[in-house]
Short mmCIF file of C-alpha atoms and ligand atoms in Angstrom, two decimals:
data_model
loop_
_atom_site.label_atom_id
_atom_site.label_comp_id
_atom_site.label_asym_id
_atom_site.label_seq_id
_atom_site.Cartn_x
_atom_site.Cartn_y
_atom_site.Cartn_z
CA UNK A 114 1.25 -6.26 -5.78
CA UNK A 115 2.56 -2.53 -6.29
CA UNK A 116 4.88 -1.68 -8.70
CA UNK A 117 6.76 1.54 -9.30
CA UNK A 118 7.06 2.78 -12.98
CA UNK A 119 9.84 5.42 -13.65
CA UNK A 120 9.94 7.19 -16.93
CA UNK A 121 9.83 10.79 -17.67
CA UNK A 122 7.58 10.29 -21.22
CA UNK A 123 3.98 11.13 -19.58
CA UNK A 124 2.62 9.06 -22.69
CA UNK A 125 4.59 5.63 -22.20
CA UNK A 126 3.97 6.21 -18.05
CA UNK A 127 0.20 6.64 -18.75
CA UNK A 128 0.09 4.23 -21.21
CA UNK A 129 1.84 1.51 -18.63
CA UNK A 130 0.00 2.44 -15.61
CA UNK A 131 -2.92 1.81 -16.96
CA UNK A 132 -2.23 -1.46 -18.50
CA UNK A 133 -0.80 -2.70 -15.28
CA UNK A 134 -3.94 -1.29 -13.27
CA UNK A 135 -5.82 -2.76 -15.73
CA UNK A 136 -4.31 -6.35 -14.47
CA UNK A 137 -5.00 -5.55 -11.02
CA UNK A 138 -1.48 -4.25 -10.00
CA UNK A 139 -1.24 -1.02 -7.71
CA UNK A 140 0.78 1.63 -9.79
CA UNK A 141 2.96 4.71 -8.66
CA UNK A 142 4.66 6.83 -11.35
CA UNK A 143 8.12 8.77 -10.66
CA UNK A 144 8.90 10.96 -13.07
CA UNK A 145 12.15 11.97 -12.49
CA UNK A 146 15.70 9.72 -10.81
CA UNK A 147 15.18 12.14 -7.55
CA UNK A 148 11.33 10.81 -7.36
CA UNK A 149 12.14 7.60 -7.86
CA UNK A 150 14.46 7.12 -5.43
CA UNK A 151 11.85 9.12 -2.83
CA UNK A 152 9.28 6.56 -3.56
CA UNK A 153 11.95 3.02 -3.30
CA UNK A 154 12.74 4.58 0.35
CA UNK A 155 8.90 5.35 1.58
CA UNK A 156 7.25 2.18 0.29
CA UNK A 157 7.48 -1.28 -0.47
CA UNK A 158 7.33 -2.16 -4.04
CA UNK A 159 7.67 -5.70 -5.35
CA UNK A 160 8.77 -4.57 -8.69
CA UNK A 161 9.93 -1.48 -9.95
CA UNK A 162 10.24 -1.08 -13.85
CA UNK A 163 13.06 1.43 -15.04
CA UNK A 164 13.59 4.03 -17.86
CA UNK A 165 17.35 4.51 -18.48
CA UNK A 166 16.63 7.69 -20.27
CA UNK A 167 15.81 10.10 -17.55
CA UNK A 168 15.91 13.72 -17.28
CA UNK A 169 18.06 14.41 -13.80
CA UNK A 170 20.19 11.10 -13.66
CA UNK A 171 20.94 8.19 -15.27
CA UNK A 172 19.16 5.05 -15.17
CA UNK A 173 22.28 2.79 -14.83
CA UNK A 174 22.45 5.62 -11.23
CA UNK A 175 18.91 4.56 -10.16
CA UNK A 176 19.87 0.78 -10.06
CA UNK A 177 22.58 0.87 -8.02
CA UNK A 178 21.22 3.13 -5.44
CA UNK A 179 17.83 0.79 -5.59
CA UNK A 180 20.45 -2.18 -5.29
CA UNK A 181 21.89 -1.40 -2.08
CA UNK A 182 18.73 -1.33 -0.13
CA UNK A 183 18.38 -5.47 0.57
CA UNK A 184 16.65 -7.45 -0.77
CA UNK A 185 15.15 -4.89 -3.56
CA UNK A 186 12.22 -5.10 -5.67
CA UNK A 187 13.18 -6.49 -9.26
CA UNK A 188 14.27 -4.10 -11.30
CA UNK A 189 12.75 -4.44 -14.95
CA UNK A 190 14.40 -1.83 -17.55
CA UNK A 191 13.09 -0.25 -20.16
CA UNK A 192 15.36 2.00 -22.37
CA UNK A 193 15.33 2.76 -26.20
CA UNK A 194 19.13 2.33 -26.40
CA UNK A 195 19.45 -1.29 -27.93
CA UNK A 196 23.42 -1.11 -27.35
CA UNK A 197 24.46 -3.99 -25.75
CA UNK A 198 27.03 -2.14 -23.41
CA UNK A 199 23.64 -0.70 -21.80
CA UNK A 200 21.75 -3.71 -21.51
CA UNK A 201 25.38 -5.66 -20.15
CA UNK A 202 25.76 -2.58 -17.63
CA UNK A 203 22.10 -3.01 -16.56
CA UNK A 204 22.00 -6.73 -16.02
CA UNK A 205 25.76 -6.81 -14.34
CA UNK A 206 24.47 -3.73 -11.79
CA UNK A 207 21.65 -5.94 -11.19
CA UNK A 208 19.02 -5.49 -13.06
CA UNK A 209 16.64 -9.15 -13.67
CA UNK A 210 15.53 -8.20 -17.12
CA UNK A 211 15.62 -5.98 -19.89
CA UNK A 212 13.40 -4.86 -22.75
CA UNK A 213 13.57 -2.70 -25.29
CA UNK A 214 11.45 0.13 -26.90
CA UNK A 215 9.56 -0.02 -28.95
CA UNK A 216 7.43 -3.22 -26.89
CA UNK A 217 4.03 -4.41 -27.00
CA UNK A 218 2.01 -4.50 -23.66
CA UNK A 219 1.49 -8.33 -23.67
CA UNK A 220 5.45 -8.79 -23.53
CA UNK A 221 6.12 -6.23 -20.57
CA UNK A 222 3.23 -7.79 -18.67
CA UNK A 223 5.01 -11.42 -19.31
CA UNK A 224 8.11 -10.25 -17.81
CA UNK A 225 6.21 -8.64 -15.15
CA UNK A 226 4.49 -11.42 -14.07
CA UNK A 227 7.68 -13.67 -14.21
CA UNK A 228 9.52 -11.23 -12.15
CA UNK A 229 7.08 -11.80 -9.37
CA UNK A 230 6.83 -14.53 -9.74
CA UNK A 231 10.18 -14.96 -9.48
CA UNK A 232 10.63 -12.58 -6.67
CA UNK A 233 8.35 -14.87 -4.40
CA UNK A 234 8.08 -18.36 -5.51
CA UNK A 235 4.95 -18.09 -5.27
CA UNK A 236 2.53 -20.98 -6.27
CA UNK A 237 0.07 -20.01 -9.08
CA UNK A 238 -2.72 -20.90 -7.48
CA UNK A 239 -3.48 -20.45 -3.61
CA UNK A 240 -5.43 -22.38 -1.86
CA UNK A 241 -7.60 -21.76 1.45
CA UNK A 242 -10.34 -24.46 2.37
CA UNK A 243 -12.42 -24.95 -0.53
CA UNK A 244 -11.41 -21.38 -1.78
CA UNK A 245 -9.14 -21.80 -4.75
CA UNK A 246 -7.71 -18.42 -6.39
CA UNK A 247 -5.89 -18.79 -9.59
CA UNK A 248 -2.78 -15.51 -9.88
CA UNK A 249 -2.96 -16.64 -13.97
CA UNK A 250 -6.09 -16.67 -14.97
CA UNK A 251 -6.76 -14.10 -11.99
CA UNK A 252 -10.01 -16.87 -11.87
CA UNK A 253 -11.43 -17.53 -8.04
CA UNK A 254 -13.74 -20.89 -6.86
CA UNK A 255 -15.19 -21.95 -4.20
CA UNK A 256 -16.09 -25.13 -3.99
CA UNK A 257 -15.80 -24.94 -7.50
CA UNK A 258 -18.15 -22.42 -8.16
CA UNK A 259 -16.78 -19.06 -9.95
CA UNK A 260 -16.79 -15.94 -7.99
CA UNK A 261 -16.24 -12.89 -9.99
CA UNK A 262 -14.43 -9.90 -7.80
CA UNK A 263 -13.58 -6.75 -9.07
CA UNK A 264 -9.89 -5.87 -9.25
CA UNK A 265 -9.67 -4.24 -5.95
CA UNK A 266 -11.66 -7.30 -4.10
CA UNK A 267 -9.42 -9.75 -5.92
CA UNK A 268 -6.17 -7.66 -4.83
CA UNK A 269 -6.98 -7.99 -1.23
CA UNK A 270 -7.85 -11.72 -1.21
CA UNK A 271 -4.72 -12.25 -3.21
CA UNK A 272 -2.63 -10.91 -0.84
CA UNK A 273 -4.62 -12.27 2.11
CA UNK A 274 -4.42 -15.81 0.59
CA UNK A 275 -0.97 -15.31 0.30
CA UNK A 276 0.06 -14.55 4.18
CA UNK A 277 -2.63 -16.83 5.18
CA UNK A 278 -3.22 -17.61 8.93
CA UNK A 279 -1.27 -14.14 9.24
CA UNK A 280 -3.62 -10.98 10.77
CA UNK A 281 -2.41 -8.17 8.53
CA UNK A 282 -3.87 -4.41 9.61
CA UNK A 283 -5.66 -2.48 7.70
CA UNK A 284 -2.85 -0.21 6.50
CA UNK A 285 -0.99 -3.08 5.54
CA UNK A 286 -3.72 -4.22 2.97
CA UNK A 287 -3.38 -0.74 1.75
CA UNK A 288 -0.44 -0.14 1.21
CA UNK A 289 -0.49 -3.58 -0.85
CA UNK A 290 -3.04 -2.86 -3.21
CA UNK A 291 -3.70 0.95 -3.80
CA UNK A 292 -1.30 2.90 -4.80
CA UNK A 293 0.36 6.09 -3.64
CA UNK A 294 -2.35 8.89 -5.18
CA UNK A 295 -4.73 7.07 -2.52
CA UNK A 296 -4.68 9.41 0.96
CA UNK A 297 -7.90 8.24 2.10
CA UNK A 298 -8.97 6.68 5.22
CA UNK A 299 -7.83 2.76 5.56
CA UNK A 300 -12.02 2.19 6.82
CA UNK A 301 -12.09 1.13 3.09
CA UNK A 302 -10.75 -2.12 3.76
CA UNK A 303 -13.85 -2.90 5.94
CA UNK A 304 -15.85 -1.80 2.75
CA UNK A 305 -13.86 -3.98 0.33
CA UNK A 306 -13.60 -7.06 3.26
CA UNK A 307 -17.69 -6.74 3.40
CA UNK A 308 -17.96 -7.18 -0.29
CA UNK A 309 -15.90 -9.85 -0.29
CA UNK A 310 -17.69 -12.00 2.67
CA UNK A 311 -20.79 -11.49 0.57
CA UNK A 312 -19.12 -12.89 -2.44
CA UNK A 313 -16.94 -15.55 -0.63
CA UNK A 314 -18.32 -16.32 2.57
CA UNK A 315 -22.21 -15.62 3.39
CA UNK A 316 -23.42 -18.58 1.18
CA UNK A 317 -21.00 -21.13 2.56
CA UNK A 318 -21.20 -22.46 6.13
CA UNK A 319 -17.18 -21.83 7.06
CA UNK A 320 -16.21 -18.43 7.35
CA UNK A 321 -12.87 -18.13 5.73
CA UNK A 322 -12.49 -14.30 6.40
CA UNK A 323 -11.65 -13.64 10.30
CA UNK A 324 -11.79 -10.58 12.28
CA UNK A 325 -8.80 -10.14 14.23
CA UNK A 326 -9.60 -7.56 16.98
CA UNK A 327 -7.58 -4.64 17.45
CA UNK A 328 -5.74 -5.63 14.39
CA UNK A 329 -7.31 -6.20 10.77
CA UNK A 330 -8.15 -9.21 9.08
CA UNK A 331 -6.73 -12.97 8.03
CA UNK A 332 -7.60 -15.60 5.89
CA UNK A 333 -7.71 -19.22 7.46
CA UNK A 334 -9.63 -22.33 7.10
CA UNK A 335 -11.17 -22.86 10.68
CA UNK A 336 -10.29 -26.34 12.14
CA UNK A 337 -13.50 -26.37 13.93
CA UNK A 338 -16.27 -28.37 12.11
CA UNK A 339 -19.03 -25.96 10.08
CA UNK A 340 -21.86 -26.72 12.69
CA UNK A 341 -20.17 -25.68 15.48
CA UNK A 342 -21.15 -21.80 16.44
CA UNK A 343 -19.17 -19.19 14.96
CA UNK A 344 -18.26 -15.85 16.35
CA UNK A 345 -21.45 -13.89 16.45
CA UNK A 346 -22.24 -11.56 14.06
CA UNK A 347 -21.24 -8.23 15.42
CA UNK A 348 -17.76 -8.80 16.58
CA UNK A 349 -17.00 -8.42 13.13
CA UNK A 350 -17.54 -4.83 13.50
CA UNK A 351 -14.21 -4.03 15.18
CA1 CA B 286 12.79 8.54 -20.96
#
């Protein structure tokens, strides 16, 4: 999940990109309206959370240009203005929810999470073969055994689980869970995808991870029975 935070105080952007990092989210930070509106048109976000109170343009401004790309992220905004014209203005340009300043971390990341929620009704937990991961508790099982991933590993097979039976590319994994200050090589994802067949995969007889040559990787139960042979070993190297 990548979200795109807009406000101009460096201490409240620090302070929320690190919190939302901190629960596994993928973070840019636009400082300004013209930023902003740079990022919304060269990625995809699935939230972007709003400061009114900008330096160059008005938040109310940044909403409806972000509204008339279709279907948008959710648009969460922040603003120290309590004035209900503001908040009205907000929510009737389309805004999905609105919180004031001064907040506490918890409450922005519980309107976070119900915005994406909301954005893809999503089930809470996903479910592949005996591979259960829980979005929540960000908890994942197998066969009801706890795995423990760090946040990078669990924002891959989150998103995997998510389009499963779908081959998604190795860019496509990347631009899903780092964020824009990442210009490295997308060979990272075979790093990440080999930690995460040791932790998922090696001690159980299906293979949930697949290679998908020329492409990237899915997620998928295989229909075929455990004993039958699997692909060999080095075809995974694509
Ligand atoms: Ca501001």
């Amino acid at each position: 999940m990548r979200v795109l935070v807009v406000e101009d105080e460096k201490r409240i952007a620090d302070f929320l990109s690190r919190g939302l990092q901190g629960a596994g989210y993928a973070v840019d930070v636009a400082s300004t309206g013209g930023s902003a509106l740079d990022c919304v048109h060269s990625a995809e976000y699935d939230l972007v959370i709003l400061d009114l109170n900008l330096p160059d343009m008005d938040g109310l401004q940044i909403m409806e240009k972000i509204r008339i790309r279709k279907p948008g992220p959710p648009v969460l905004i922040l603003s120290a203005r309590s004035g209900l014209d503001d908040r009205v203005k907000g929510l009737e340009l389309g805004a999905d929810d609105y919180l004031v300043k001064p907040f506490a971390f918890i409450e922005l990341l519980a309107r976070v999470r119900a915005l994406l929620r909301r954005g893809q009704p999503a089930p809470e937990k996903l479910q592949v073969g005996d591979l259960t991961l829980d979005c929540i508790r960000r908890k994942v099982t197998r066969s009801g055994e706890t795995i423990e991933l760090a946040p990078k590993e669990f924002g891959i097979l989150e998103y995997m689980m998510r389009n499963k039976g779908r081959p998604l590319s190795r860019t496509m994994i990347v631009e899903h869970v780092w964020d824009m200050a990442y210009d490295g090589l997308t060979n990272i994802v075979d790093v990440y995808i080999r930690h995460l067949r040791t932790k998922i995969d090696d001690r159980f007889p299906q293979k949930l991870i697949q290679t998908v040559r020329g492409i990237g990787y899915m997620i998928e139960a295989p229909d075929r029975p455990a004993e039958q042979p699997t692909e060999p070993a080095t075809e995974r190297q694509v």
